[in-house]
JSON list of C-alpha atoms in Angstrom, two decimals:
[
{"chain": "A", "resi": 184, "resn": "UNK", "atom": "CA", "xyz": [20.41, -59.45, 83.45]},
{"chain": "A", "resi": 185, "resn": "UNK", "atom": "CA", "xyz": [21.27, -55.76, 83.20]},
{"chain": "A", "resi": 186, "resn": "UNK", "atom": "CA", "xyz": [18.66, -53.08, 83.93]},
{"chain": "A", "resi": 187, "resn": "UNK", "atom": "CA", "xyz": [18.70, -49.31, 84.40]},
{"chain": "A", "resi": 188, "resn": "UNK", "atom": "CA", "xyz": [16.67, -47.59, 87.08]},
{"chain": "A", "resi": 189, "resn": "UNK", "atom": "CA", "xyz": [16.02, -43.85, 87.07]},
{"chain": "A", "resi": 190, "resn": "UNK", "atom": "CA", "xyz": [16.82, -42.48, 90.54]},
{"chain": "A", "resi": 191, "resn": "UNK", "atom": "CA", "xyz": [17.19, -39.10, 92.21]},
{"chain": "A", "resi": 192, "resn": "UNK", "atom": "CA", "xyz": [20.84, -38.39, 92.87]},
{"chain": "A", "resi": 193, "resn": "UNK", "atom": "CA", "xyz": [21.52, -38.60, 96.61]},
{"chain": "A", "resi": 194, "resn": "UNK", "atom": "CA", "xyz": [22.49, -35.42, 98.41]},
{"chain": "A", "resi": 195, "resn": "UNK", "atom": "CA", "xyz": [21.40, -33.06, 95.66]},
{"chain": "A", "resi": 196, "resn": "UNK", "atom": "CA", "xyz": [19.20, -30.07, 96.52]},
{"chain": "A", "resi": 197, "resn": "UNK", "atom": "CA", "xyz": [17.65, -29.96, 93.08]},
{"chain": "A", "resi": 198, "resn": "UNK", "atom": "CA", "xyz": [16.00, -33.13, 91.82]},
{"chain": "A", "resi": 199, "resn": "UNK", "atom": "CA", "xyz": [18.63, -34.53, 89.48]},
{"chain": "A", "resi": 200, "resn": "UNK", "atom": "CA", "xyz": [17.58, -37.81, 87.93]},
{"chain": "A", "resi": 201, "resn": "UNK", "atom": "CA", "xyz": [20.17, -40.30, 86.80]},
{"chain": "A", "resi": 202, "resn": "UNK", "atom": "CA", "xyz": [20.08, -43.72, 85.17]},
{"chain": "A", "resi": 203, "resn": "UNK", "atom": "CA", "xyz": [21.72, -46.23, 87.51]},
{"chain": "A", "resi": 204, "resn": "UNK", "atom": "CA", "xyz": [22.83, -49.55, 85.98]},
{"chain": "A", "resi": 205, "resn": "UNK", "atom": "CA", "xyz": [22.25, -52.78, 87.89]},
{"chain": "A", "resi": 206, "resn": "UNK", "atom": "CA", "xyz": [23.48, -56.25, 87.10]},
{"chain": "A", "resi": 207, "resn": "UNK", "atom": "CA", "xyz": [20.90, -58.65, 88.51]},
{"chain": "A", "resi": 208, "resn": "UNK", "atom": "CA", "xyz": [21.06, -62.39, 88.99]},
{"chain": "A", "resi": 209, "resn": "UNK", "atom": "CA", "xyz": [18.82, -64.44, 86.73]},
{"chain": "A", "resi": 210, "resn": "UNK", "atom": "CA", "xyz": [16.67, -65.67, 89.63]},
{"chain": "A", "resi": 211, "resn": "UNK", "atom": "CA", "xyz": [14.88, -62.31, 90.08]},
{"chain": "A", "resi": 212, "resn": "UNK", "atom": "CA", "xyz": [11.35, -62.90, 88.84]},
{"chain": "A", "resi": 213, "resn": "UNK", "atom": "CA", "xyz": [9.02, -60.83, 91.05]},
{"chain": "A", "resi": 214, "resn": "UNK", "atom": "CA", "xyz": [8.84, -57.18, 92.08]},
{"chain": "A", "resi": 215, "resn": "UNK", "atom": "CA", "xyz": [9.57, -58.18, 95.69]},
{"chain": "A", "resi": 216, "resn": "UNK", "atom": "CA", "xyz": [12.75, -60.04, 94.63]},
{"chain": "A", "resi": 217, "resn": "UNK", "atom": "CA", "xyz": [13.79, -57.08, 92.47]},
{"chain": "A", "resi": 218, "resn": "UNK", "atom": "CA", "xyz": [13.39, -54.60, 95.35]},
{"chain": "A", "resi": 219, "resn": "UNK", "atom": "CA", "xyz": [15.27, -56.85, 97.79]},
{"chain": "A", "resi": 220, "resn": "UNK", "atom": "CA", "xyz": [18.12, -57.25, 95.30]},
{"chain": "A", "resi": 221, "resn": "UNK", "atom": "CA", "xyz": [18.29, -53.49, 94.63]},
{"chain": "A", "resi": 222, "resn": "UNK", "atom": "CA", "xyz": [18.45, -52.76, 98.37]},
{"chain": "A", "resi": 223, "resn": "UNK", "atom": "CA", "xyz": [21.19, -55.38, 98.81]},
{"chain": "A", "resi": 224, "resn": "UNK", "atom": "CA", "xyz": [23.23, -53.86, 95.96]},
{"chain": "A", "resi": 225, "resn": "UNK", "atom": "CA", "xyz": [22.81, -50.30, 97.28]},
{"chain": "A", "resi": 226, "resn": "UNK", "atom": "CA", "xyz": [23.86, -51.30, 100.82]},
{"chain": "A", "resi": 227, "resn": "UNK", "atom": "CA", "xyz": [26.99, -52.96, 99.39]},
{"chain": "A", "resi": 228, "resn": "UNK", "atom": "CA", "xyz": [27.78, -49.87, 97.29]},
{"chain": "A", "resi": 229, "resn": "UNK", "atom": "CA", "xyz": [27.32, -47.60, 100.30]},
{"chain": "A", "resi": 230, "resn": "UNK", "atom": "CA", "xyz": [29.52, -49.73, 102.53]},
{"chain": "A", "resi": 231, "resn": "UNK", "atom": "CA", "xyz": [32.26, -49.94, 99.89]},
{"chain": "A", "resi": 232, "resn": "UNK", "atom": "CA", "xyz": [32.57, -46.13, 99.93]},
{"chain": "A", "resi": 233, "resn": "UNK", "atom": "CA", "xyz": [34.33, -46.35, 103.30]},
{"chain": "A", "resi": 234, "resn": "UNK", "atom": "CA", "xyz": [32.19, -43.75, 105.03]},
{"chain": "A", "resi": 235, "resn": "UNK", "atom": "CA", "xyz": [32.18, -43.30, 108.78]},
{"chain": "A", "resi": 236, "resn": "UNK", "atom": "CA", "xyz": [28.62, -44.60, 109.14]},
{"chain": "A", "resi": 237, "resn": "UNK", "atom": "CA", "xyz": [28.04, -48.20, 108.15]},
{"chain": "A", "resi": 238, "resn": "UNK", "atom": "CA", "xyz": [24.79, -49.84, 107.06]},
{"chain": "A", "resi": 239, "resn": "UNK", "atom": "CA", "xyz": [24.13, -53.21, 108.66]},
{"chain": "A", "resi": 240, "resn": "UNK", "atom": "CA", "xyz": [21.93, -55.99, 107.31]},
{"chain": "A", "resi": 241, "resn": "UNK", "atom": "CA", "xyz": [18.30, -55.96, 108.39]},
{"chain": "A", "resi": 242, "resn": "UNK", "atom": "CA", "xyz": [16.64, -58.18, 110.98]},
{"chain": "A", "resi": 243, "resn": "UNK", "atom": "CA", "xyz": [14.35, -60.99, 109.94]},
{"chain": "A", "resi": 244, "resn": "UNK", "atom": "CA", "xyz": [10.67, -60.89, 110.91]},
{"chain": "A", "resi": 245, "resn": "UNK", "atom": "CA", "xyz": [11.35, -63.60, 113.49]},
{"chain": "A", "resi": 246, "resn": "UNK", "atom": "CA", "xyz": [14.21, -61.57, 115.04]},
{"chain": "A", "resi": 247, "resn": "UNK", "atom": "CA", "xyz": [11.97, -58.49, 115.24]},
{"chain": "A", "resi": 248, "resn": "UNK", "atom": "CA", "xyz": [9.06, -60.39, 116.77]},
{"chain": "A", "resi": 249, "resn": "UNK", "atom": "CA", "xyz": [11.30, -62.28, 119.22]},
{"chain": "A", "resi": 250, "resn": "UNK", "atom": "CA", "xyz": [13.32, -59.43, 120.74]},
{"chain": "A", "resi": 251, "resn": "UNK", "atom": "CA", "xyz": [13.77, -56.37, 118.54]},
{"chain": "A", "resi": 252, "resn": "UNK", "atom": "CA", "xyz": [16.07, -54.30, 120.77]},
{"chain": "A", "resi": 253, "resn": "UNK", "atom": "CA", "xyz": [18.26, -57.21, 121.85]},
{"chain": "A", "resi": 254, "resn": "UNK", "atom": "CA", "xyz": [18.64, -58.58, 118.31]},
{"chain": "A", "resi": 255, "resn": "UNK", "atom": "CA", "xyz": [19.41, -55.11, 116.92]},
{"chain": "A", "resi": 256, "resn": "UNK", "atom": "CA", "xyz": [22.24, -54.78, 119.44]},
{"chain": "A", "resi": 257, "resn": "UNK", "atom": "CA", "xyz": [23.56, -58.25, 118.58]},
{"chain": "A", "resi": 258, "resn": "UNK", "atom": "CA", "xyz": [23.39, -57.43, 114.86]},
{"chain": "A", "resi": 259, "resn": "UNK", "atom": "CA", "xyz": [25.37, -54.22, 115.32]},
{"chain": "A", "resi": 260, "resn": "UNK", "atom": "CA", "xyz": [27.97, -55.87, 117.57]},
{"chain": "A", "resi": 261, "resn": "UNK", "atom": "CA", "xyz": [28.39, -58.80, 115.15]},
{"chain": "A", "resi": 262, "resn": "UNK", "atom": "CA", "xyz": [28.90, -56.42, 112.22]},
{"chain": "A", "resi": 263, "resn": "UNK", "atom": "CA", "xyz": [31.55, -54.46, 114.10]},
{"chain": "A", "resi": 264, "resn": "UNK", "atom": "CA", "xyz": [33.42, -57.69, 114.90]},
{"chain": "A", "resi": 265, "resn": "UNK", "atom": "CA", "xyz": [33.09, -59.01, 111.32]},
{"chain": "A", "resi": 266, "resn": "UNK", "atom": "CA", "xyz": [34.30, -55.72, 109.80]},
{"chain": "A", "resi": 267, "resn": "UNK", "atom": "CA", "xyz": [36.96, -55.19, 112.49]},
{"chain": "A", "resi": 268, "resn": "UNK", "atom": "CA", "xyz": [35.54, -51.75, 113.29]},
{"chain": "A", "resi": 269, "resn": "UNK", "atom": "CA", "xyz": [36.35, -49.78, 116.42]},
{"chain": "A", "resi": 270, "resn": "UNK", "atom": "CA", "xyz": [33.09, -48.71, 118.06]},
{"chain": "A", "resi": 271, "resn": "UNK", "atom": "CA", "xyz": [34.77, -45.59, 119.49]},
{"chain": "A", "resi": 272, "resn": "UNK", "atom": "CA", "xyz": [36.02, -44.52, 116.05]},
{"chain": "A", "resi": 273, "resn": "UNK", "atom": "CA", "xyz": [32.68, -45.30, 114.34]},
{"chain": "A", "resi": 274, "resn": "UNK", "atom": "CA", "xyz": [30.03, -43.91, 116.70]},
{"chain": "A", "resi": 275, "resn": "UNK", "atom": "CA", "xyz": [27.01, -44.51, 114.47]},
{"chain": "A", "resi": 276, "resn": "UNK", "atom": "CA", "xyz": [25.35, -47.16, 112.34]},
{"chain": "A", "resi": 277, "resn": "UNK", "atom": "CA", "xyz": [22.28, -47.30, 110.10]},
{"chain": "A", "resi": 278, "resn": "UNK", "atom": "CA", "xyz": [19.81, -50.16, 110.34]},
{"chain": "A", "resi": 279, "resn": "UNK", "atom": "CA", "xyz": [17.13, -50.83, 107.75]},
{"chain": "A", "resi": 280, "resn": "UNK", "atom": "CA", "xyz": [13.70, -49.40, 108.67]},
{"chain": "A", "resi": 281, "resn": "UNK", "atom": "CA", "xyz": [15.16, -47.46, 111.58]},
{"chain": "A", "resi": 282, "resn": "UNK", "atom": "CA", "xyz": [16.90, -44.19, 112.25]},
{"chain": "A", "resi": 283, "resn": "UNK", "atom": "CA", "xyz": [20.61, -44.08, 113.02]},
{"chain": "A", "resi": 284, "resn": "UNK", "atom": "CA", "xyz": [21.96, -45.68, 116.18]},
{"chain": "A", "resi": 285, "resn": "UNK", "atom": "CA", "xyz": [24.60, -43.47, 117.79]},
{"chain": "A", "resi": 286, "resn": "UNK", "atom": "CA", "xyz": [26.73, -43.65, 120.92]},
{"chain": "A", "resi": 287, "resn": "UNK", "atom": "CA", "xyz": [29.50, -41.73, 122.64]},
{"chain": "A", "resi": 288, "resn": "UNK", "atom": "CA", "xyz": [29.87, -38.63, 124.80]},
{"chain": "A", "resi": 289, "resn": "UNK", "atom": "CA", "xyz": [27.84, -36.22, 122.65]}
]
């Protein structure tokens, strides 16, 4: 299913609206499923740009309730291993529902 969503263009000072096309799987049938799918697509698009800051998947409710800080660290470390990233060359990461995590001398 193909849909278009009107969104504000990222990084623009003036509010520039643009129609963004999305190709959705047929199993999307609720607003919650639609929003989750749109977030997943946007994270993939962002990561494909090859920027210095990567977006990692989000923690499950169980992971947050169990040990938020520990599981966030494990998630970040696992993503760096999976993507073969050098933590010294990529000193920041974005996690869903959280500000950026940064490390290094400065």
